[in-house]
Coordinates of C-alpha atoms in Angstrom, one line a residue:
Chain H
X93 CA -0.7 1.9 -1.6
X94 CA -2.4 5.7 -2.9
X95 CA -2.3 6.7 -0.2
X96 CA 1.2 6.3 1.6
X97 CA 2.2 7.6 -2.1
X98 CA 0.6 11.3 -0.6
X99 CA 2.3 10.8 3.0
X100 CA 5.8 10.5 1.5
X101 CA 6.7 13.6 0.5
X102 CA 6.2 15.5 3.3
X103 CA 8.1 18.4 2.6
X104 CA 6.3 19.2 -0.2
X105 CA 3.0 20.7 -0.2
X106 CA 2.1 20.7 3.3
X107 CA 3.9 21.9 6.9
X108 CA 3.5 25.5 5.4
X109 CA 7.1 26.6 7.2
X110 CA 7.0 26.4 10.4
X111 CA 10.1 28.5 10.8
X112 CA 9.4 30.5 14.1
X113 CA 8.8 28.9 17.7
X114 CA 5.3 27.8 18.4
X115 CA 4.7 30.5 21.1
X116 CA 5.2 33.9 19.2
X117 CA 3.0 33.6 16.3
X118 CA 0.4 30.8 17.0
X119 CA -2.9 32.0 16.1
X120 CA -5.8 31.9 18.7
X121 CA -7.7 28.7 19.0
X122 CA -10.8 30.8 17.5
X123 CA -9.4 31.5 14.3
X124 CA -9.2 27.7 13.4
X125 CA -12.9 27.2 14.7
X126 CA -13.3 30.2 12.2
X127 CA -12.2 29.0 9.4
X128 CA -13.2 25.6 10.4
X129 CA -16.5 26.1 10.7
X130 CA -16.5 27.8 7.0
X131 CA -14.6 25.5 5.2
X132 CA -17.1 23.8 3.0
X133 CA -15.0 20.6 2.4
X134 CA -14.3 20.2 6.1
X135 CA -18.0 20.5 6.9
X136 CA -19.0 18.0 4.4
X137 CA -15.9 15.8 5.2
X138 CA -16.9 16.0 8.9
X139 CA -20.7 16.1 8.3
X140 CA -20.6 12.3 6.2
X141 CA -18.1 11.2 8.8
X142 CA -20.1 11.7 11.7
X143 CA -22.7 10.5 10.5
X144 CA -21.0 7.1 9.7
X145 CA -19.8 7.4 13.3
X146 CA -22.6 7.0 14.9
X147 CA -24.2 4.3 12.1
X148 CA -21.0 2.5 13.6
X149 CA -22.1 2.9 17.2
X150 CA -26.0 2.6 16.9
X151 CA -26.2 1.0 14.3
X152 CA -26.3 -2.5 15.7
X153 CA -29.0 -1.6 18.1
X154 CA -30.7 -0.5 15.7
X155 CA -30.9 -3.2 13.1
X156 CA -33.7 -5.5 13.5
X157 CA -31.9 -8.4 12.6
X158 CA -28.7 -10.3 14.3
X159 CA -25.5 -11.0 12.5
X160 CA -26.5 -15.1 13.8
X161 CA -30.0 -14.8 12.9
X162 CA -31.1 -16.9 9.8
X163 CA -33.4 -15.9 7.4
X164 CA -34.3 -17.1 3.3
X165 CA -31.0 -17.9 1.8
X166 CA -29.7 -15.7 -1.4
X167 CA -32.9 -13.6 -0.4
X168 CA -32.9 -9.5 -2.6
X169 CA -33.4 -6.9 -0.6
X170 CA -37.1 -6.8 1.7
X171 CA -38.5 -4.6 3.8
X172 CA -37.9 -7.2 6.4
X173 CA -34.2 -7.8 5.5
X174 CA -33.1 -4.0 4.0
X175 CA -30.2 -5.5 1.7
X176 CA -31.3 -9.0 1.4
X177 CA -29.6 -12.3 3.5
X178 CA -26.6 -13.8 2.0
X179 CA -25.7 -17.8 1.1
X180 CA -26.2 -18.6 4.6
X181 CA -29.1 -16.9 5.1
X182 CA -27.6 -13.8 7.2
X183 CA -28.9 -10.6 7.0
X184 CA -26.5 -8.3 5.1
X185 CA -27.6 -5.3 6.9
X186 CA -26.9 -6.2 10.1
X187 CA -23.2 -7.7 8.8
X188 CA -22.9 -4.1 6.8
X189 CA -22.9 -2.5 10.8
X190 CA -21.0 -4.1 12.3
X191 CA -18.8 -4.5 9.9
X192 CA -18.6 -0.9 10.0
X193 CA -17.8 -0.6 13.7
X194 CA -15.2 -3.1 12.9
X195 CA -13.9 -0.9 10.3
X196 CA -13.2 2.0 12.4
X197 CA -11.7 -0.3 15.5
X198 CA -8.4 -1.6 12.9
X199 CA -8.3 2.2 10.9
X200 CA -7.9 3.3 14.7
X201 CA -5.7 0.7 15.7
X202 CA -3.3 0.7 12.4
X203 CA -3.5 4.6 13.3
X204 CA -2.3 5.0 16.4
X205 CA 0.2 2.4 16.3
X206 CA 2.1 3.9 12.9
X207 CA 2.3 7.1 14.3
X208 CA 3.3 5.8 17.4
X209 CA 6.9 4.2 16.0
X210 CA 6.8 6.1 13.2
X211 CA 7.2 9.3 15.2
X212 CA 9.6 8.0 17.8
X213 CA 12.3 6.8 15.7
X214 CA 11.6 9.6 13.4
X215 CA 12.5 12.2 15.8
X216 CA 15.9 10.0 16.7
X217 CA 16.9 9.3 13.3
X218 CA 16.8 13.3 12.9
X219 CA 17.9 14.6 15.9
X220 CA 20.4 12.5 16.4
X221 CA 21.6 11.6 12.7
X222 CA 25.2 9.9 12.5
X223 CA 25.1 6.5 12.2
X224 CA 22.0 5.9 14.4
X225 CA 20.1 7.8 11.0
X226 CA 21.9 5.5 8.8
X227 CA 20.9 2.4 11.2
X228 CA 17.4 3.7 11.0
X229 CA 17.5 4.3 7.8
X230 CA 18.0 1.3 6.3
X231 CA 15.5 -0.3 8.8
X232 CA 13.3 1.7 7.3
X233 CA 14.3 0.9 4.0
X234 CA 14.4 -3.0 5.4
X235 CA 10.5 -2.9 6.5
X236 CA 9.3 -1.1 3.2
X237 CA 10.6 -3.8 1.1
X238 CA 9.1 -7.0 3.0
X239 CA 6.1 -7.3 1.4
X240 CA 3.9 -7.0 4.9
X241 CA 1.1 -9.8 3.0
X242 CA 3.2 -12.5 3.5
X243 CA 5.0 -11.5 6.8
X244 CA 1.0 -10.9 7.9
X245 CA 0.0 -15.2 6.7
X246 CA 3.1 -16.1 8.3
X247 CA 2.5 -14.0 11.7
X248 CA -1.4 -15.5 11.4
X249 CA -0.3 -19.2 11.1
X250 CA 1.1 -19.2 14.3
X251 CA -2.0 -17.4 16.3
X252 CA -5.4 -20.4 16.1
X253 CA -7.4 -17.0 16.5
X254 CA -6.6 -13.3 14.9
X255 CA -7.9 -10.6 17.0
X256 CA -9.2 -7.3 15.9
X257 CA -6.3 -5.9 17.8
X258 CA -3.7 -8.1 16.1
X259 CA -4.8 -7.0 13.0
X260 CA -4.2 -3.3 13.6
X261 CA -1.3 -3.2 15.1
X262 CA 0.1 -5.3 12.5
X263 CA -1.0 -3.2 9.7
X264 CA 0.5 -0.1 11.9
X265 CA 3.9 -2.3 12.3
X266 CA 3.9 -1.9 8.7
X267 CA 3.0 1.3 7.5
X268 CA 5.3 3.6 10.2
X269 CA 7.9 4.2 7.4
X270 CA 6.2 6.7 6.0
X271 CA 5.9 8.6 9.1
X272 CA 9.5 8.1 10.4
X273 CA 10.3 9.5 7.3
X274 CA 8.4 12.4 7.0
X275 CA 9.0 13.2 10.6
X276 CA 12.7 12.4 10.4
X277 CA 13.3 14.8 7.7
X278 CA 11.3 17.9 9.3
X279 CA 12.9 17.4 12.5
X280 CA 16.4 17.7 10.4
X281 CA 15.5 21.2 9.5
X282 CA 13.9 21.9 12.5
X283 CA 17.1 21.5 14.8
X284 CA 19.7 23.7 13.2
X285 CA 17.0 26.2 13.8
X286 CA 18.0 29.5 16.1
X287 CA 14.8 28.6 18.9
X288 CA 16.4 25.1 19.5
X289 CA 19.6 25.9 19.3
X290 CA 18.8 28.7 22.6
X291 CA 17.0 25.5 24.0
X292 CA 20.1 23.5 23.1
X293 CA 21.5 26.7 24.6
X294 CA 19.4 26.6 27.7
X295 CA 20.6 23.8 29.2
X296 CA 16.8 21.4 28.1
X297 CA 17.2 18.2 27.6
X298 CA 16.7 15.9 24.0
X299 CA 13.8 15.1 25.1
X300 CA 12.0 17.8 26.2
X301 CA 13.7 20.2 23.5
X302 CA 12.0 17.6 20.9
X303 CA 8.2 17.1 22.3
X304 CA 8.2 21.2 23.5
X305 CA 10.3 23.0 20.8
X306 CA 10.0 20.2 17.3
X307 CA 6.4 18.9 17.5
X308 CA 4.6 21.5 17.6
X309 CA 6.0 23.3 15.3
X310 CA 5.0 20.0 13.1
X311 CA 1.2 18.9 15.0
X312 CA -0.6 20.4 12.2
X313 CA 1.1 18.3 9.0
X314 CA 1.7 14.9 12.0
X315 CA -2.4 15.7 12.4
X316 CA -3.0 15.1 8.9
X317 CA -1.0 11.9 8.9
X318 CA -2.4 10.3 11.4
X319 CA -6.5 11.0 9.2
X320 CA -4.2 9.7 5.9
X321 CA -3.7 6.5 7.7
X322 CA -6.8 6.0 9.5
X323 CA -7.4 5.8 6.2
X324 CA -5.2 4.0 4.5
X325 CA -5.3 1.2 7.5
X326 CA -8.8 0.4 6.9
X327 CA -8.5 -0.1 3.3
X328 CA -5.3 -2.3 3.9
X329 CA -7.3 -4.2 6.6
X330 CA -9.8 -4.1 4.1
X331 CA -7.5 -6.4 1.3
X332 CA -6.9 -8.8 4.4
X333 CA -9.7 -9.5 5.0
X334 CA -10.4 -9.9 1.7
X335 CA -7.6 -12.5 1.3
X336 CA -9.2 -14.1 4.5
X337 CA -6.2 -12.8 6.8
X338 CA -8.7 -10.8 8.5
X339 CA -10.1 -11.6 12.3
X340 CA -11.1 -15.0 12.9
X341 CA -15.3 -14.6 14.2
X342 CA -15.7 -11.0 13.4
X343 CA -17.9 -9.3 10.5
X344 CA -16.0 -6.9 8.4
X345 CA -17.1 -4.8 5.2
X346 CA -13.6 -6.9 3.9
X347 CA -15.1 -10.5 4.4
X348 CA -18.4 -9.3 3.5
X349 CA -16.6 -9.2 0.2
X350 CA -14.4 -12.4 0.3
X351 CA -17.8 -14.6 1.4
X352 CA -19.3 -12.5 -1.9
X353 CA -16.2 -13.5 -3.9
X354 CA -16.2 -17.1 -2.9
X355 CA -19.8 -18.1 -3.5
X356 CA -20.0 -16.8 -6.5
X357 CA -22.5 -13.7 -5.7
X358 CA -20.9 -12.2 -8.7
X359 CA -22.4 -14.9 -11.5
X360 CA -25.3 -15.0 -9.4
X361 CA -26.1 -11.0 -9.5
X362 CA -26.5 -10.9 -6.0
X363 CA -25.4 -7.0 -5.7
X364 CA -26.4 -6.1 -1.9
X365 CA -24.2 -8.6 -0.4
X366 CA -21.1 -6.8 -1.9
X367 CA -21.8 -3.6 -3.2
X368 CA -22.9 -2.2 0.1
X369 CA -20.0 -2.6 1.7
X370 CA -17.3 -1.3 -0.7
X371 CA -19.4 2.0 -1.1
X372 CA -19.7 1.9 3.1
X373 CA -15.9 2.0 2.9
X374 CA -15.4 4.5 -0.2
X375 CA -17.7 6.5 1.6
X376 CA -15.3 6.3 4.7
X377 CA -12.4 7.0 3.3
X378 CA -13.4 9.4 1.1
X379 CA -14.7 12.1 3.7
X380 CA -11.9 11.8 5.3
X381 CA -10.0 12.7 2.6
X382 CA -12.4 15.4 1.3
X383 CA -11.9 17.0 5.4
X384 CA -7.8 16.5 6.2
X385 CA -8.0 19.2 2.3
X386 CA -10.7 21.2 4.1
X387 CA -8.2 20.7 7.7
X388 CA -5.1 21.2 5.6
X389 CA -6.7 24.5 4.5
X390 CA -7.7 26.4 8.0
X391 CA -4.2 25.0 9.0
X392 CA -2.4 26.9 6.4
X393 CA -3.4 30.1 5.6
X394 CA -1.2 29.7 2.1
X395 CA -4.1 27.1 0.3
X396 CA -7.0 29.5 2.2
X397 CA -9.3 29.9 -0.9
X398 CA -9.5 33.9 -1.1
Chain S
X282 CA 30.5 10.1 -8.2
X283 CA 32.1 7.0 -7.8
X284 CA 32.0 8.4 -4.0
X285 CA 28.2 8.8 -4.4
X286 CA 27.8 5.4 -6.1
X287 CA 29.3 3.1 -3.6
X288 CA 27.9 4.4 -1.1
X289 CA 24.6 3.2 -2.6
X290 CA 26.2 0.4 -3.6
X291 CA 27.2 -0.4 -0.5
X292 CA 23.9 0.1 0.8
X293 CA 22.0 -1.9 -1.7
X294 CA 24.6 -5.2 -0.6
X295 CA 23.9 -4.7 3.2
X296 CA 20.1 -4.3 2.4
X297 CA 19.8 -7.3 -0.1
X298 CA 22.1 -9.8 2.8
X299 CA 19.3 -8.7 5.2
X300 CA 17.0 -9.5 2.7
X301 CA 17.9 -13.2 1.5
X302 CA 18.5 -13.3 5.9
X303 CA 14.9 -12.4 6.4
X304 CA 13.7 -14.4 3.0
X305 CA 15.3 -17.9 4.6
X306 CA 14.0 -17.5 8.0
X307 CA 10.2 -16.5 7.5
X308 CA 8.8 -19.5 5.5
X309 CA 10.6 -22.0 8.2
X310 CA 9.1 -19.7 11.3
X311 CA 5.7 -20.9 9.4
X312 CA 4.4 -24.0 11.8
X313 CA 4.8 -27.5 10.9
X314 CA 6.6 -30.0 9.1
X315 CA 6.7 -29.3 5.2
X316 CA 7.9 -32.5 4.3
X317 CA 5.6 -33.8 6.7
X318 CA 2.7 -32.0 5.0
X319 CA 3.4 -33.4 2.0
X320 CA 3.2 -36.8 2.9
X321 CA 0.5 -37.1 4.9
X322 CA -0.9 -36.5 1.4
X323 CA -0.2 -39.9 0.3
X324 CA -1.1 -43.6 2.3
X325 CA 1.9 -44.6 3.3
X326 CA 2.8 -47.9 5.7
X327 CA 5.0 -46.6 8.8
X328 CA 8.2 -48.2 7.7
X329 CA 7.3 -46.6 5.0
X330 CA 6.8 -43.2 5.9
X331 CA 9.4 -43.1 8.0
X332 CA 11.7 -44.3 4.6
X333 CA 10.5 -41.9 2.3
X334 CA 11.1 -39.4 5.3
X335 CA 14.2 -39.7 5.7
X336 CA 14.8 -39.7 1.6
X337 CA 13.1 -36.5 1.3
X338 CA 14.8 -34.7 4.1
X339 CA 17.3 -35.5 2.7
X340 CA 16.8 -34.5 -0.9
X341 CA 14.9 -31.0 0.1
X342 CA 17.5 -30.1 2.2
X343 CA 15.9 -29.5 5.5
X344 CA 17.7 -31.5 7.8
X345 CA 20.7 -31.3 8.8
X346 CA 21.5 -27.9 11.6
X347 CA 20.4 -24.3 10.8
X348 CA 23.5 -22.7 9.9
X349 CA 24.2 -25.6 7.0
X350 CA 20.8 -24.9 6.2
X351 CA 21.7 -20.8 5.9
X352 CA 24.7 -21.6 3.9
X353 CA 23.5 -24.6 2.0
X354 CA 20.4 -21.7 0.9
X355 CA 23.3 -19.0 0.3
X356 CA 24.9 -21.2 -2.2
X357 CA 21.7 -22.1 -3.8
X358 CA 21.5 -18.6 -4.2
X359 CA 24.4 -18.0 -5.9
X360 CA 23.8 -20.6 -8.3
X361 CA 20.4 -19.3 -9.2
X362 CA 19.8 -23.2 -8.9
X363 CA 15.9 -22.8 -6.4
X364 CA 15.6 -25.9 -6.0
X365 CA 12.2 -28.2 -6.3
X366 CA 8.0 -27.5 -5.2
X367 CA 7.6 -29.1 -3.2
X368 CA 3.3 -28.6 -3.9
X369 CA 4.2 -29.3 -7.4
X370 CA 6.7 -31.3 -7.1
X371 CA 8.6 -32.6 -9.8
X372 CA 8.8 -28.4 -10.9
X373 CA 12.0 -26.4 -10.3
X374 CA 11.1 -23.6 -8.8
X375 CA 12.6 -21.0 -11.5
X376 CA 10.2 -23.2 -14.2
X377 CA 7.6 -22.3 -11.9
X378 CA 8.6 -18.6 -11.4
X379 CA 9.3 -18.3 -15.3
X380 CA 5.8 -19.1 -16.2
X381 CA 4.4 -16.5 -13.9
X382 CA 6.6 -14.4 -14.2
X383 CA 5.2 -12.4 -18.1
X384 CA 1.4 -12.6 -17.0
X385 CA 2.1 -9.7 -13.9
X386 CA 4.6 -7.7 -16.0
X387 CA 2.8 -7.9 -19.1
X388 CA -0.6 -7.0 -16.4
X389 CA 0.8 -4.6 -14.3
X390 CA 3.8 -2.5 -15.6
X391 CA 1.5 -1.4 -18.2
X392 CA -1.3 -0.7 -15.6
X393 CA 1.4 1.6 -13.5
X394 CA 3.5 3.3 -16.0
X395 CA 0.0 4.0 -18.3
X396 CA -1.3 5.3 -14.8
X397 CA 1.4 7.1 -13.5
X398 CA 1.8 8.9 -17.1
X399 CA -2.3 9.1 -17.6
X400 CA -2.2 10.6 -13.6
X401 CA 0.3 13.3 -13.5
X402 CA -0.7 14.7 -17.3
X403 CA -4.5 14.7 -15.6
X404 CA -3.3 16.5 -11.8
X405 CA -1.4 18.9 -13.9
X406 CA -4.0 19.9 -16.0
X407 CA -6.6 20.1 -12.4
X408 CA -4.0 22.3 -11.2
X409 CA -3.6 24.7 -13.9
X410 CA -8.0 25.1 -14.5
X411 CA -10.2 26.0 -11.8
X412 CA -13.5 24.2 -13.6
X413 CA -11.1 21.2 -14.5
X414 CA -10.3 21.2 -10.9
X415 CA -13.3 20.7 -9.5
X416 CA -14.2 18.0 -11.5
X417 CA -10.8 15.9 -11.3
X418 CA -10.7 16.4 -7.4
X419 CA -13.4 15.1 -6.2
X420 CA -13.2 12.3 -8.6
X421 CA -9.6 11.3 -7.7
X422 CA -10.3 11.1 -3.7
X423 CA -13.3 9.3 -4.7
X424 CA -11.4 6.5 -6.4
X425 CA -8.0 6.7 -3.4
X426 CA -10.9 5.5 -1.3
X427 CA -12.3 2.8 -3.0
X428 CA -10.9 0.2 -1.3
X429 CA -9.7 -1.6 -4.2
X430 CA -11.2 -5.7 -3.2
X431 CA -14.6 -3.6 -4.4
X432 CA -13.5 -2.2 -7.4
X433 CA -12.2 -5.4 -7.9
X434 CA -15.8 -7.2 -7.7
X435 CA -18.1 -4.1 -9.1
X436 CA -16.1 -3.9 -11.9
X437 CA -16.3 -7.1 -13.7
X438 CA -19.9 -7.7 -12.1
X439 CA -20.7 -5.2 -14.7
X440 CA -18.5 -5.6 -17.5
X441 CA -18.8 -9.7 -17.6
X442 CA -22.0 -10.7 -15.8
X443 CA -24.8 -7.6 -16.9
X444 CA -23.1 -6.9 -20.4
X445 CA -20.8 -9.9 -21.4
X446 CA -18.1 -7.9 -22.8
X447 CA -15.6 -9.5 -21.2
X448 CA -15.2 -13.0 -19.2
X449 CA -15.0 -13.0 -15.5
X450 CA -11.4 -14.1 -14.4
X451 CA -8.7 -16.5 -15.7
X452 CA -5.5 -15.6 -17.8
X453 CA -7.2 -17.5 -20.3
X454 CA -10.0 -19.6 -21.4
X455 CA -10.7 -23.5 -19.6
X456 CA -11.2 -24.3 -23.0
X457 CA -7.7 -23.7 -24.7
X458 CA -4.0 -24.7 -24.6
X459 CA -1.1 -22.1 -24.1
X460 CA 0.0 -22.4 -27.9
X461 CA 1.2 -19.6 -29.9
X462 CA -2.1 -19.4 -31.6
X463 CA -4.3 -16.1 -32.9
X464 CA -7.6 -17.6 -30.8
X465 CA -5.2 -17.8 -27.9
X466 CA -3.6 -14.3 -28.0
X467 CA -7.5 -13.5 -28.0
X468 CA -7.9 -15.1 -25.6
X469 CA -5.5 -14.0 -23.6
X470 CA -6.1 -10.6 -24.0
X471 CA -9.9 -10.3 -23.1
X472 CA -9.1 -12.0 -19.8
X473 CA -6.4 -9.3 -19.8
X474 CA -8.5 -6.0 -19.6
X475 CA -10.4 -6.3 -16.6
X476 CA -7.5 -7.1 -14.1
X477 CA -5.6 -4.1 -16.0
X478 CA -8.7 -1.5 -15.8
X479 CA -9.0 -2.0 -12.0
X480 CA -5.0 -1.7 -11.4
X481 CA -5.0 0.8 -13.5
X482 CA -8.5 3.3 -11.9
X483 CA -7.5 2.5 -8.7
X484 CA -4.0 4.2 -8.9
X485 CA -5.0 7.1 -11.4
X486 CA -7.1 9.2 -8.8
X487 CA -3.1 9.1 -6.3
X488 CA -0.8 9.7 -9.1
X489 CA -3.9 12.6 -10.4
X490 CA -4.0 14.2 -6.5
X491 CA 0.0 14.0 -6.2
X492 CA 0.7 15.9 -8.8
X493 CA -2.1 18.5 -8.6
X494 CA -1.0 19.2 -5.2
X495 CA 2.7 19.3 -6.0
X496 CA 2.2 21.1 -9.1
X497 CA 0.3 24.2 -7.0
X498 CA 2.7 24.1 -4.1
X499 CA 5.9 24.4 -6.8
X500 CA 3.7 27.7 -8.6
X501 CA 3.8 29.0 -5.2
X502 CA 7.5 28.5 -4.6
X503 CA 10.5 30.8 -5.2
X504 CA 11.6 29.7 -7.8
X505 CA 8.6 30.7 -9.4
X506 CA 8.2 34.5 -8.8
X507 CA 11.4 34.8 -9.5
X508 CA 10.6 33.7 -12.7
X509 CA 7.1 35.3 -12.7
X510 CA 9.2 38.9 -11.8
X511 CA 11.5 38.1 -14.8
X512 CA 8.2 38.5 -17.0
X513 CA 8.8 34.9 -18.0
X514 CA 5.8 33.5 -19.8
X515 CA 2.6 31.3 -18.0
X516 CA 3.7 28.6 -20.1
X517 CA 7.1 28.9 -19.5
X518 CA 6.5 28.5 -15.5
X519 CA 4.0 25.7 -15.4
X520 CA 6.2 23.7 -17.2
X521 CA 9.2 24.2 -15.1
X522 CA 6.5 23.7 -12.1
X523 CA 5.8 20.4 -14.0
X524 CA 9.7 19.3 -14.1
X525 CA 10.0 20.1 -10.3
X526 CA 6.8 18.0 -9.6
X527 CA 7.6 15.5 -10.9
X528 CA 11.0 14.2 -9.0
X529 CA 9.0 13.4 -5.9
X530 CA 6.4 11.4 -8.2
X531 CA 9.2 9.8 -9.5
X532 CA 10.9 8.4 -6.4
X533 CA 6.5 6.9 -5.6
X534 CA 7.4 4.6 -9.3
X535 CA 10.3 3.3 -8.3
X536 CA 8.3 1.9 -5.3
X537 CA 5.8 0.7 -6.9
X538 CA 7.3 -0.9 -9.4
X539 CA 9.4 -3.0 -7.4
X540 CA 6.5 -4.0 -5.9
X541 CA 5.3 -5.1 -9.3
X542 CA 7.7 -8.3 -9.3
X543 CA 6.1 -10.1 -5.9
X544 CA 2.8 -9.0 -7.9
X545 CA -0.4 -7.4 -7.1
X546 CA -2.0 -10.5 -5.1
X547 CA -5.2 -9.4 -4.5
X548 CA -6.0 -8.6 -7.5
X549 CA -4.4 -12.1 -8.7
X550 CA -6.8 -13.7 -6.3
X551 CA -9.9 -11.8 -7.2
X552 CA -9.3 -12.6 -10.8
X553 CA -8.0 -16.0 -10.9
X554 CA -5.1 -14.8 -12.8
X555 CA -2.3 -17.2 -12.9
X556 CA 0.8 -14.9 -11.8
X557 CA 3.7 -14.6 -9.4
X558 CA 1.1 -13.1 -6.9
X559 CA -1.7 -16.3 -7.1
X560 CA 1.8 -18.6 -7.4
X561 CA 3.1 -17.0 -3.7
X562 CA -0.5 -17.3 -2.7
X563 CA -1.1 -21.3 -3.3
X564 CA 3.1 -21.1 -2.1
X565 CA 2.2 -20.3 0.9
X566 CA -0.8 -22.5 1.5
X567 CA 1.0 -25.0 1.1
X568 CA 4.1 -24.4 2.9
X569 CA 6.0 -25.0 -0.1
X570 CA 9.9 -23.1 1.5
X571 CA 11.2 -23.4 -1.9
X572 CA 9.0 -21.6 -4.3
X573 CA 8.6 -19.3 -1.2
X574 CA 12.2 -18.3 -1.7
X575 CA 12.1 -18.0 -5.1
X576 CA 9.7 -15.0 -5.3
X577 CA 11.2 -13.3 -2.1
X578 CA 14.5 -13.9 -4.4
X579 CA 12.4 -12.3 -6.9
X580 CA 11.4 -9.7 -4.9
X581 CA 14.1 -8.3 -2.8
X582 CA 16.1 -8.3 -6.4
X583 CA 13.1 -6.6 -7.8
X584 CA 13.1 -3.5 -5.9
X585 CA 16.3 -3.0 -5.7
X586 CA 17.2 -2.8 -9.0
X587 CA 14.0 -0.2 -9.2
X588 CA 15.7 1.3 -6.6
X589 CA 19.0 1.4 -8.1
X590 CA 17.7 2.3 -11.6
X591 CA 15.6 5.2 -10.3
X592 CA 19.0 6.2 -8.4
X593 CA 20.2 6.7 -11.4
X594 CA 17.7 8.5 -13.0
X595 CA 18.0 11.3 -10.1
X596 CA 21.2 11.6 -10.9
X597 CA 20.3 12.1 -14.3
X598 CA 17.3 15.1 -14.4
X599 CA 18.0 16.2 -10.9
X600 CA 21.4 18.7 -10.6
X601 CA 21.1 18.9 -6.6
X602 CA 21.3 15.4 -6.6
X603 CA 25.2 15.9 -8.7
X604 CA 25.9 18.7 -6.2
X605 CA 25.6 17.0 -3.3
X606 CA 27.6 14.0 -4.8
X607 CA 30.6 16.4 -5.0
X608 CA 30.4 17.2 -1.7
X609 CA 29.3 20.4 -2.2
X610 CA 25.9 21.4 0.5
X611 CA 22.5 20.6 -1.0

């Protein structure tokens, strides 16, 4: 919810008025690298994120136990079980690193599918305008109105098992309106510029104009949107998992919190069970957000700190 | 003005029809037969079961063709007769919603409005002072990045379990019955505080960061430069920047307030708070068609009304909207 708020006003802070054709004044790649390496926010955010990704990749193999091994029930952290055990005697650290992996997967799936749907519909609506635009706008508003959580329950009831793929794509299919609105607004303002007129006069086909002339002008903006979507998808997935609507048979960070909540971990003061998963998820999303601000400054010279 | 409003009204009407249709269709897509599920709670002889099944189907209106059910549904909406809950059998849907609604509204409206006001102030102040910015910005990102379920676990853990300041969950103490007594109101308030705090905190960061970015952007705007060139004082320039930056924030608020009507399911489940979200969650579990539909209609109407009110507010505070209504290029 909160991340979507930052997404919905594209016109305002980000785009940096990309008025010229992309090729004419594009800075060399090295420029981005130069400013990128000197941007503390980007280096910090990206560094932390890379550490977490590495943990997600190699974590399951450095963890001394599997998620299915049994130990003493509800044990607090010890040398053998680094983060203690849960109510079934499963190792919490093993669950944590596996859940980390699942979160990244769902986040990536959600971001990619939302970006694809949102960009296609946004480009169509912004480029064609007219009645098609009206219909797509109406569709967008209706999608925003339907509570996605309820939809998830209904669709989920049809499937015997829900997969990670299902959760990711579902999140994407309910969050695309933010992307579509932003892309539509930008396409709208770009399509009447001279260089687009020129491309049209030269007889290029609309799809090629959109891909070659319009999209590059918002490439940096789209990149930032995808990063934000990545973070918000992970948060949404945590909420779904917490309500027990996540993928079945998969260890997830939200699922760990759900188990802790259902089994009175609060009451018995078993903090090691629910504190780490949320902390790690916060770090994952926060470093993305910080890296995002850094990237914004790199792409957009106006925002660079002097 | 009239053209603008009628255009808006038509859009809302279409959205309402689509919403109602989806609302009618979705519960019917849930696999399983609600009447059968309801009757399976009892041990019945086969003959009695058949007779009961027939009567119940007629009573609930689940017999008949899809079209008949759809028409019947519109009729019941227009007469504001939402029928009887299947899960809590004799209770009427409108009664159940009426019981849950005050909890949800009293919880979410203060949380969202207060976080909106405070977050915007904080963000605007951060845009002004570098020192404040260095603490507000990172903190805002951390709050924005927190998964809500986690916040709804660690705050009660600290304030209820470790320090015993507030009760852990529920809408009021188990040992009390809802009456208008001071003890009951006190119990309501102490149970209200923790869920309120979590919703408040989780939306605070987003507002603050949004406002900060918008104000900084507005201060770089041509209009601000013009004011500066005219020699206006910095305070005046900032005030105009703040007012311009409020517009996008306000449309964000409209969406949030619309969603309020449906209740915040995660909050109400985590705190076992007896609002609409919890009602919705249990209705799904019970395959309670009528209750589900009743709550949906509430959500749809709520979102539409919130959007319409914000449209009207925009007309009064943003001159460009008025201009575009008269047909001039915006």
